[in-house]
Amino acid sequence: MKNVLIVLPLLLVQLPGRSQFLTQTLKGRVIDNQSKAPLVGATVVVLNSSPLNGTTTDENGVYRLTNVPLGRQQIRFTYMGYGEQIIPNVLLTSGKEMVLDIEAGEDISTLQEVAVKGTANPANTALSYAASSSRLFNAEETRRFAGSRNDPSRMAANYAGVVSANDARNDIVIRGNSPAGLLWRLEGVDIPNPNHFGSLSSTGGPVSQINNNVLDRSLFLTGAFPAMYGNATSGVFDLRFRNGNAEKREYVGQIGFNGFELGTEGPVKKGGQSSYLINYRYSAPALLQGLGINFGTGSAIPYYQDLSLKLNIPTRKAGQFTVFGLAGSSHIAFKGSLADTTNFYTDPYTNVTTQNRSGVLGATHTYFWNRSTFTKLVIAYSGIQTGILQDSLNQNRQAFPQYRDHSWQGKLTAHLTFNRKINSHNTLILGFIANQLIARLVDSVLVTNHFQTIRNFSGQTLLYQAYIQYQHRFDERLTLNAGFYTQLLALNSRYSLEPRLNMRYTLNPTTNLTLGLGRHSQMQPLGLYVNQTENPDDNRQTNRSLDFTYSNQAVVGYEHQLPANWRVKLESYYQAISNVPVERVASSYSLLNAGASYVITNRTNLVNSGTGRNYGVELTLERTYTNGYYFLGTASLFKSQYRGSDGILRATAYATNHVANLLIGKEFRLGARNVLAIDVRTTWVGGKPLTPIDTVASRQQHTEVDNTTLAFSQRTNPYFRTDIKLTYRRNSQRAMQEWFIDFQNVSNARNLYGFQYDSQRNRLVPVYQIGFYPNLNWRIHF
């Protein structure tokens, strides 16, 4: 770690050179946010430019502005019948042209010629069908916040109602729900866990495969989501990759926590409209281990690599074609050691080796039948493969096999969408998704001197999903979104019927009221359905008939725009959860407490009689990046409870009860070329619920035994952490370079994660979250 601190001053010795006026190109498309049709003749202007720098869009809705000064600019869009929209905080740098696509909503007031003026808030723009519990984010936000490690999941942990489950992983808990309730979607197709060292049953991992250098504006939903999203009960990450630059070849290089990276984009053919975008990363710890730099994993070196790509091919008559892909592989070996306690998972009496591969490759075709109707077809194959070898060590450090897992799961998906903007008041969306689920699930565990098969399944099944989403805009004040979603699992013929509704009412130009209602369901992890009973003579799959888990959700919200780009948002919610898998015999077990581990539970004889409930209130106070600084403060008070088959109401594993985040950042211009930024983040989270360990039973059985009758009855002390990030950005004539060092947990707070039972020494060993950790990153665009 000393080497990291030595390198930093060497990177920052460059002082601002001779001041020179540098500019960049700003371009993009302006389209209707519902029909996606281009708006011809729309005006796009850079505010406060002298002389005024503006242009109009061509027949394809394309605009292009040259000689725009570097830095953060405000862009104004105007179009007859659409009013005026101001987009703040558009960051232009050297080495890369800025592509800003604008999706505008039609003004339905009776006096169409009267412009409706307003500032486009990043939290609300283009969220046509999600009136509440939703937020747009872009790549710049994922790298701006201190402690986020360029990771969308860690960035989202700063939003109201969201808690990070573990410093060592990026699983996120939304409103007290299990992380397994989260849906990942990429380019219109649902994808498996997009994280290195992930698993079939979780949605997170230590390192994200999502590369923020290829992200376009994407959507994050935390509840009561529209009908086009299904098979999820917690939240949605709807990710989009941006298109490559169709006019100019550009490159990006980066070194940091997520790896060594090189990317390129540009036109497929010079003078054409097609473009490509491709980025590759390889594990930084693996390459730098020889330098003695400690990345927080001790002797366990994480090896990982990932590839992101998108090919965009627009045509004049046949529509628009795209090809997209995301693939990653990773492996790591944790060797049990009495001396090495610096890795993420400190168990001195266990050896664990994990391997993981996952990815998606797909193609889309969008065809515009006319200016109000289009269809979109996405065909993709996605999959995830895991391998786990776990051995136990005795006092003589001899290894004995304990657990083996060699499983993979694939999915072939076809998603067809029909979108018609009937008129300025009404829009209709129809969708159908067919998924062919293919799996080979094989794992076993050592039980009293023999290996017991947990599951040995090879086969396939189908999951069908369909939805209808309708929007009616009564007037400029009231918008109603009504939808219906259904899904059918062929494995056991279970199906769901799910109505959805949300609405937004504008009291005045600065105040909105929102309402979201919906029924949501999620199938169980595929591996859970095929768990085999412990009796070797009766390998029945007793979970095969399990139904979906349901969550009925209601959200009420209040939003108020304050002067000087400040806004306040308040939301209150209630979730009633039913059909949760619990044990047939009376116990405290519930699947609601799973979802943040590396293996699927081996429980059998489960039934859908468990319940749960989550309710709370969330507050957001935010100032968008204006005049050199931003502010984001979020606070959540909530309850998360469940009932197992014993009928006792308990706190869930994720019931921290409160969380507060405070983020602030300030930029300082150093001449015309350079910027220094300071970002600070402080997080305070309630104590994590724990199940006490029965030391007497553990001693007798020589392994950790939980006192499940007192499940989650204990708590850790509240979690507290402060991160400080320093960023230096330097623009030259042809390139932009950016260095940052992120001092995570600067106070080195010892946040307790839980306890492990040391069977060799017969004692409880505390396990702590990550302490002080500096994260260094360098990026270049050219």
mmCIF file with all atom_site columns, N, CA, C and O in Angstrom, residues 212-236:
data_model
loop_
_atom_site.group_PDB
_atom_site.id
_atom_site.type_symbol
_atom_site.label_atom_id
_atom_site.label_alt_id
_atom_site.label_comp_id
_atom_site.label_asym_id
_atom_site.label_entity_id
_atom_site.label_seq_id
_atom_site.pdbx_PDB_ins_code
_atom_site.Cartn_x
_atom_site.Cartn_y
_atom_site.Cartn_z
_atom_site.occupancy
_atom_site.B_iso_or_equiv
_atom_site.pdbx_formal_charge
_atom_site.auth_seq_id
_atom_site.auth_comp_id
_atom_site.auth_asym_id
_atom_site.auth_atom_id
_atom_site.pdbx_PDB_model_num
ATOM 1   N N  . ASN A 1 212 ? -18.302 1.587   -16.854 1.00 0.00 ? 212 ASN A N  1
ATOM 2   C CA . ASN A 1 212 ? -18.997 2.871   -16.966 1.00 0.00 ? 212 ASN A CA 1
ATOM 3   C C  . ASN A 1 212 ? -18.530 3.697   -18.153 1.00 0.00 ? 212 ASN A C  1
ATOM 4   O O  . ASN A 1 212 ? -19.198 4.662   -18.532 1.00 0.00 ? 212 ASN A O  1
ATOM 5   N N  . ASN A 1 213 ? -17.410 3.347   -18.769 1.00 0.00 ? 213 ASN A N  1
ATOM 6   C CA . ASN A 1 213 ? -16.958 4.078   -19.950 1.00 0.00 ? 213 ASN A CA 1
ATOM 7   C C  . ASN A 1 213 ? -17.817 3.785   -21.182 1.00 0.00 ? 213 ASN A C  1
ATOM 8   O O  . ASN A 1 213 ? -17.723 4.498   -22.184 1.00 0.00 ? 213 ASN A O  1
ATOM 9   N N  . VAL A 1 214 ? -18.648 2.742   -21.127 1.00 0.00 ? 214 VAL A N  1
ATOM 10  C CA . VAL A 1 214 ? -19.514 2.433   -22.259 1.00 0.00 ? 214 VAL A CA 1
ATOM 11  C C  . VAL A 1 214 ? -20.987 2.681   -21.947 1.00 0.00 ? 214 VAL A C  1
ATOM 12  O O  . VAL A 1 214 ? -21.844 2.482   -22.802 1.00 0.00 ? 214 VAL A O  1
ATOM 13  N N  . LEU A 1 215 ? -21.283 3.143   -20.731 1.00 0.00 ? 215 LEU A N  1
ATOM 14  C CA . LEU A 1 215 ? -22.675 3.343   -20.338 1.00 0.00 ? 215 LEU A CA 1
ATOM 15  C C  . LEU A 1 215 ? -23.270 4.608   -20.942 1.00 0.00 ? 215 LEU A C  1
ATOM 16  O O  . LEU A 1 215 ? -22.626 5.648   -21.003 1.00 0.00 ? 215 LEU A O  1
ATOM 17  N N  . ASP A 1 216 ? -24.502 4.508   -21.356 1.00 0.00 ? 216 ASP A N  1
ATOM 18  C CA . ASP A 1 216 ? -25.319 5.659   -21.706 1.00 0.00 ? 216 ASP A CA 1
ATOM 19  C C  . ASP A 1 216 ? -26.186 5.976   -20.487 1.00 0.00 ? 216 ASP A C  1
ATOM 20  O O  . ASP A 1 216 ? -26.079 5.326   -19.449 1.00 0.00 ? 216 ASP A O  1
ATOM 21  N N  . ARG A 1 217 ? -27.046 6.987   -20.602 1.00 0.00 ? 217 ARG A N  1
ATOM 22  C CA . ARG A 1 217 ? -27.976 7.252   -19.511 1.00 0.00 ? 217 ARG A CA 1
ATOM 23  C C  . ARG A 1 217 ? -28.817 6.008   -19.243 1.00 0.00 ? 217 ARG A C  1
ATOM 24  O O  . ARG A 1 217 ? -29.379 5.427   -20.165 1.00 0.00 ? 217 ARG A O  1
ATOM 25  N N  . SER A 1 218 ? -28.899 5.609   -17.994 1.00 0.00 ? 218 SER A N  1
ATOM 26  C CA . SER A 1 218 ? -29.587 4.376   -17.621 1.00 0.00 ? 218 SER A CA 1
ATOM 27  C C  . SER A 1 218 ? -30.541 4.661   -16.472 1.00 0.00 ? 218 SER A C  1
ATOM 28  O O  . SER A 1 218 ? -30.475 5.704   -15.828 1.00 0.00 ? 218 SER A O  1
ATOM 29  N N  . LEU A 1 219 ? -31.419 3.698   -16.210 1.00 0.00 ? 219 LEU A N  1
ATOM 30  C CA . LEU A 1 219 ? -32.515 3.903   -15.274 1.00 0.00 ? 219 LEU A CA 1
ATOM 31  C C  . LEU A 1 219 ? -32.391 2.959   -14.090 1.00 0.00 ? 219 LEU A C  1
ATOM 32  O O  . LEU A 1 219 ? -32.093 1.776   -14.249 1.00 0.00 ? 219 LEU A O  1
ATOM 33  N N  . PHE A 1 220 ? -32.635 3.502   -12.886 1.00 0.00 ? 220 PHE A N  1
ATOM 34  C CA . PHE A 1 220 ? -32.624 2.722   -11.654 1.00 0.00 ? 220 PHE A CA 1
ATOM 35  C C  . PHE A 1 220 ? -33.968 2.901   -10.973 1.00 0.00 ? 220 PHE A C  1
ATOM 36  O O  . PHE A 1 220 ? -34.409 4.023   -10.715 1.00 0.00 ? 220 PHE A O  1
ATOM 37  N N  . LEU A 1 221 ? -34.654 1.794   -10.676 1.00 0.00 ? 221 LEU A N  1
ATOM 38  C CA . LEU A 1 221 ? -35.978 1.806   -10.083 1.00 0.00 ? 221 LEU A CA 1
ATOM 39  C C  . LEU A 1 221 ? -35.949 1.086   -8.742  1.00 0.00 ? 221 LEU A C  1
ATOM 40  O O  . LEU A 1 221 ? -35.321 0.032   -8.611  1.00 0.00 ? 221 LEU A O  1
ATOM 41  N N  . THR A 1 222 ? -36.634 1.638   -7.749  1.00 0.00 ? 222 THR A N  1
ATOM 42  C CA . THR A 1 222 ? -36.601 1.066   -6.404  1.00 0.00 ? 222 THR A CA 1
ATOM 43  C C  . THR A 1 222 ? -37.951 0.563   -5.909  1.00 0.00 ? 222 THR A C  1
ATOM 44  O O  . THR A 1 222 ? -38.073 0.192   -4.751  1.00 0.00 ? 222 THR A O  1
ATOM 45  N N  . GLY A 1 223 ? -38.956 0.516   -6.771  1.00 0.00 ? 223 GLY A N  1
ATOM 46  C CA . GLY A 1 223 ? -40.231 -0.034  -6.339  1.00 0.00 ? 223 GLY A CA 1
ATOM 47  C C  . GLY A 1 223 ? -41.388 0.404   -7.203  1.00 0.00 ? 223 GLY A C  1
ATOM 48  O O  . GLY A 1 223 ? -41.315 1.421   -7.890  1.00 0.00 ? 223 GLY A O  1
ATOM 49  N N  . ALA A 1 224 ? -42.473 -0.376  -7.189  1.00 0.00 ? 224 ALA A N  1
ATOM 50  C CA . ALA A 1 224 ? -43.698 -0.081  -7.938  1.00 0.00 ? 224 ALA A CA 1
ATOM 51  C C  . ALA A 1 224 ? -43.382 0.280   -9.382  1.00 0.00 ? 224 ALA A C  1
ATOM 52  O O  . ALA A 1 224 ? -43.867 1.272   -9.911  1.00 0.00 ? 224 ALA A O  1
ATOM 53  N N  . PHE A 1 225 ? -42.528 -0.546  -10.031 1.00 0.00 ? 225 PHE A N  1
ATOM 54  C CA . PHE A 1 225 ? -42.083 -0.214  -11.381 1.00 0.00 ? 225 PHE A CA 1
ATOM 55  C C  . PHE A 1 225 ? -43.124 -0.572  -12.431 1.00 0.00 ? 225 PHE A C  1
ATOM 56  O O  . PHE A 1 225 ? -44.044 -1.371  -12.189 1.00 0.00 ? 225 PHE A O  1
ATOM 57  N N  . PRO A 1 226 ? -42.999 0.003   -13.641 1.00 0.00 ? 226 PRO A N  1
ATOM 58  C CA . PRO A 1 226 ? -44.010 -0.185  -14.691 1.00 0.00 ? 226 PRO A CA 1
ATOM 59  C C  . PRO A 1 226 ? -44.077 -1.635  -15.170 1.00 0.00 ? 226 PRO A C  1
ATOM 60  O O  . PRO A 1 226 ? -43.253 -2.481  -14.831 1.00 0.00 ? 226 PRO A O  1
ATOM 61  N N  . ALA A 1 227 ? -45.070 -1.901  -16.027 1.00 0.00 ? 227 ALA A N  1
ATOM 62  C CA . ALA A 1 227 ? -45.373 -3.265  -16.433 1.00 0.00 ? 227 ALA A CA 1
ATOM 63  C C  . ALA A 1 227 ? -44.324 -3.875  -17.356 1.00 0.00 ? 227 ALA A C  1
ATOM 64  O O  . ALA A 1 227 ? -44.305 -5.097  -17.523 1.00 0.00 ? 227 ALA A O  1
ATOM 65  N N  . MET A 1 228 ? -43.451 -3.075  -17.957 1.00 0.00 ? 228 MET A N  1
ATOM 66  C CA . MET A 1 228 ? -42.447 -3.661  -18.846 1.00 0.00 ? 228 MET A CA 1
ATOM 67  C C  . MET A 1 228 ? -41.310 -4.357  -18.088 1.00 0.00 ? 228 MET A C  1
ATOM 68  O O  . MET A 1 228 ? -40.438 -4.958  -18.690 1.00 0.00 ? 228 MET A O  1
ATOM 69  N N  . TYR A 1 229 ? -41.334 -4.259  -16.752 1.00 0.00 ? 229 TYR A N  1
ATOM 70  C CA . TYR A 1 229 ? -40.335 -4.944  -15.928 1.00 0.00 ? 229 TYR A CA 1
ATOM 71  C C  . TYR A 1 229 ? -41.033 -6.001  -15.087 1.00 0.00 ? 229 TYR A C  1
ATOM 72  O O  . TYR A 1 229 ? -42.010 -5.713  -14.389 1.00 0.00 ? 229 TYR A O  1
ATOM 73  N N  . GLY A 1 230 ? -40.527 -7.221  -15.119 1.00 0.00 ? 230 GLY A N  1
ATOM 74  C CA . GLY A 1 230 ? -41.136 -8.292  -14.357 1.00 0.00 ? 230 GLY A CA 1
ATOM 75  C C  . GLY A 1 230 ? -40.110 -9.270  -13.825 1.00 0.00 ? 230 GLY A C  1
ATOM 76  O O  . GLY A 1 230 ? -38.903 -9.131  -14.051 1.00 0.00 ? 230 GLY A O  1
ATOM 77  N N  . ASN A 1 231 ? -40.602 -10.280 -13.121 1.00 0.00 ? 231 ASN A N  1
ATOM 78  C CA . ASN A 1 231 ? -39.762 -11.291 -12.474 1.00 0.00 ? 231 ASN A CA 1
ATOM 79  C C  . ASN A 1 231 ? -38.758 -10.640 -11.530 1.00 0.00 ? 231 ASN A C  1
ATOM 80  O O  . ASN A 1 231 ? -37.581 -10.994 -11.493 1.00 0.00 ? 231 ASN A O  1
ATOM 81  N N  . ALA A 1 232 ? -39.228 -9.666  -10.751 1.00 0.00 ? 232 ALA A N  1
ATOM 82  C CA . ALA A 1 232 ? -38.409 -8.961  -9.767  1.00 0.00 ? 232 ALA A CA 1
ATOM 83  C C  . ALA A 1 232 ? -39.332 -8.370  -8.710  1.00 0.00 ? 232 ALA A C  1
ATOM 84  O O  . ALA A 1 232 ? -40.453 -7.960  -9.018  1.00 0.00 ? 232 ALA A O  1
ATOM 85  N N  . THR A 1 233 ? -38.859 -8.329  -7.477  1.00 0.00 ? 233 THR A N  1
ATOM 86  C CA . THR A 1 233 ? -39.670 -7.777  -6.384  1.00 0.00 ? 233 THR A CA 1
ATOM 87  C C  . THR A 1 233 ? -39.006 -6.617  -5.673  1.00 0.00 ? 233 THR A C  1
ATOM 88  O O  . THR A 1 233 ? -39.626 -5.959  -4.841  1.00 0.00 ? 233 THR A O  1
ATOM 89  N N  . SER A 1 234 ? -37.745 -6.332  -5.978  1.00 0.00 ? 234 SER A N  1
ATOM 90  C CA . SER A 1 234 ? -36.994 -5.314  -5.244  1.00 0.00 ? 234 SER A CA 1
ATOM 91  C C  . SER A 1 234 ? -36.769 -4.060  -6.062  1.00 0.00 ? 234 SER A C  1
ATOM 92  O O  . SER A 1 234 ? -37.225 -2.976  -5.699  1.00 0.00 ? 234 SER A O  1
ATOM 93  N N  . GLY A 1 235 ? -36.056 -4.174  -7.168  1.00 0.00 ? 235 GLY A N  1
ATOM 94  C CA . GLY A 1 235 ? -35.727 -3.008  -7.973  1.00 0.00 ? 235 GLY A CA 1
ATOM 95  C C  . GLY A 1 235 ? -35.219 -3.427  -9.337  1.00 0.00 ? 235 GLY A C  1
ATOM 96  O O  . GLY A 1 235 ? -35.128 -4.625  -9.658  1.00 0.00 ? 235 GLY A O  1
ATOM 97  N N  . VAL A 1 236 ? -34.868 -2.438  -10.155 1.00 0.00 ? 236 VAL A N  1
ATOM 98  C CA . VAL A 1 236 ? -34.444 -2.685  -11.527 1.00 0.00 ? 236 VAL A CA 1
ATOM 99  C C  . VAL A 1 236 ? -33.264 -1.788  -11.869 1.00 0.00 ? 236 VAL A C  1
ATOM 100 O O  . VAL A 1 236 ? -33.294 -0.580  -11.603 1.00 0.00 ? 236 VAL A O  1
#
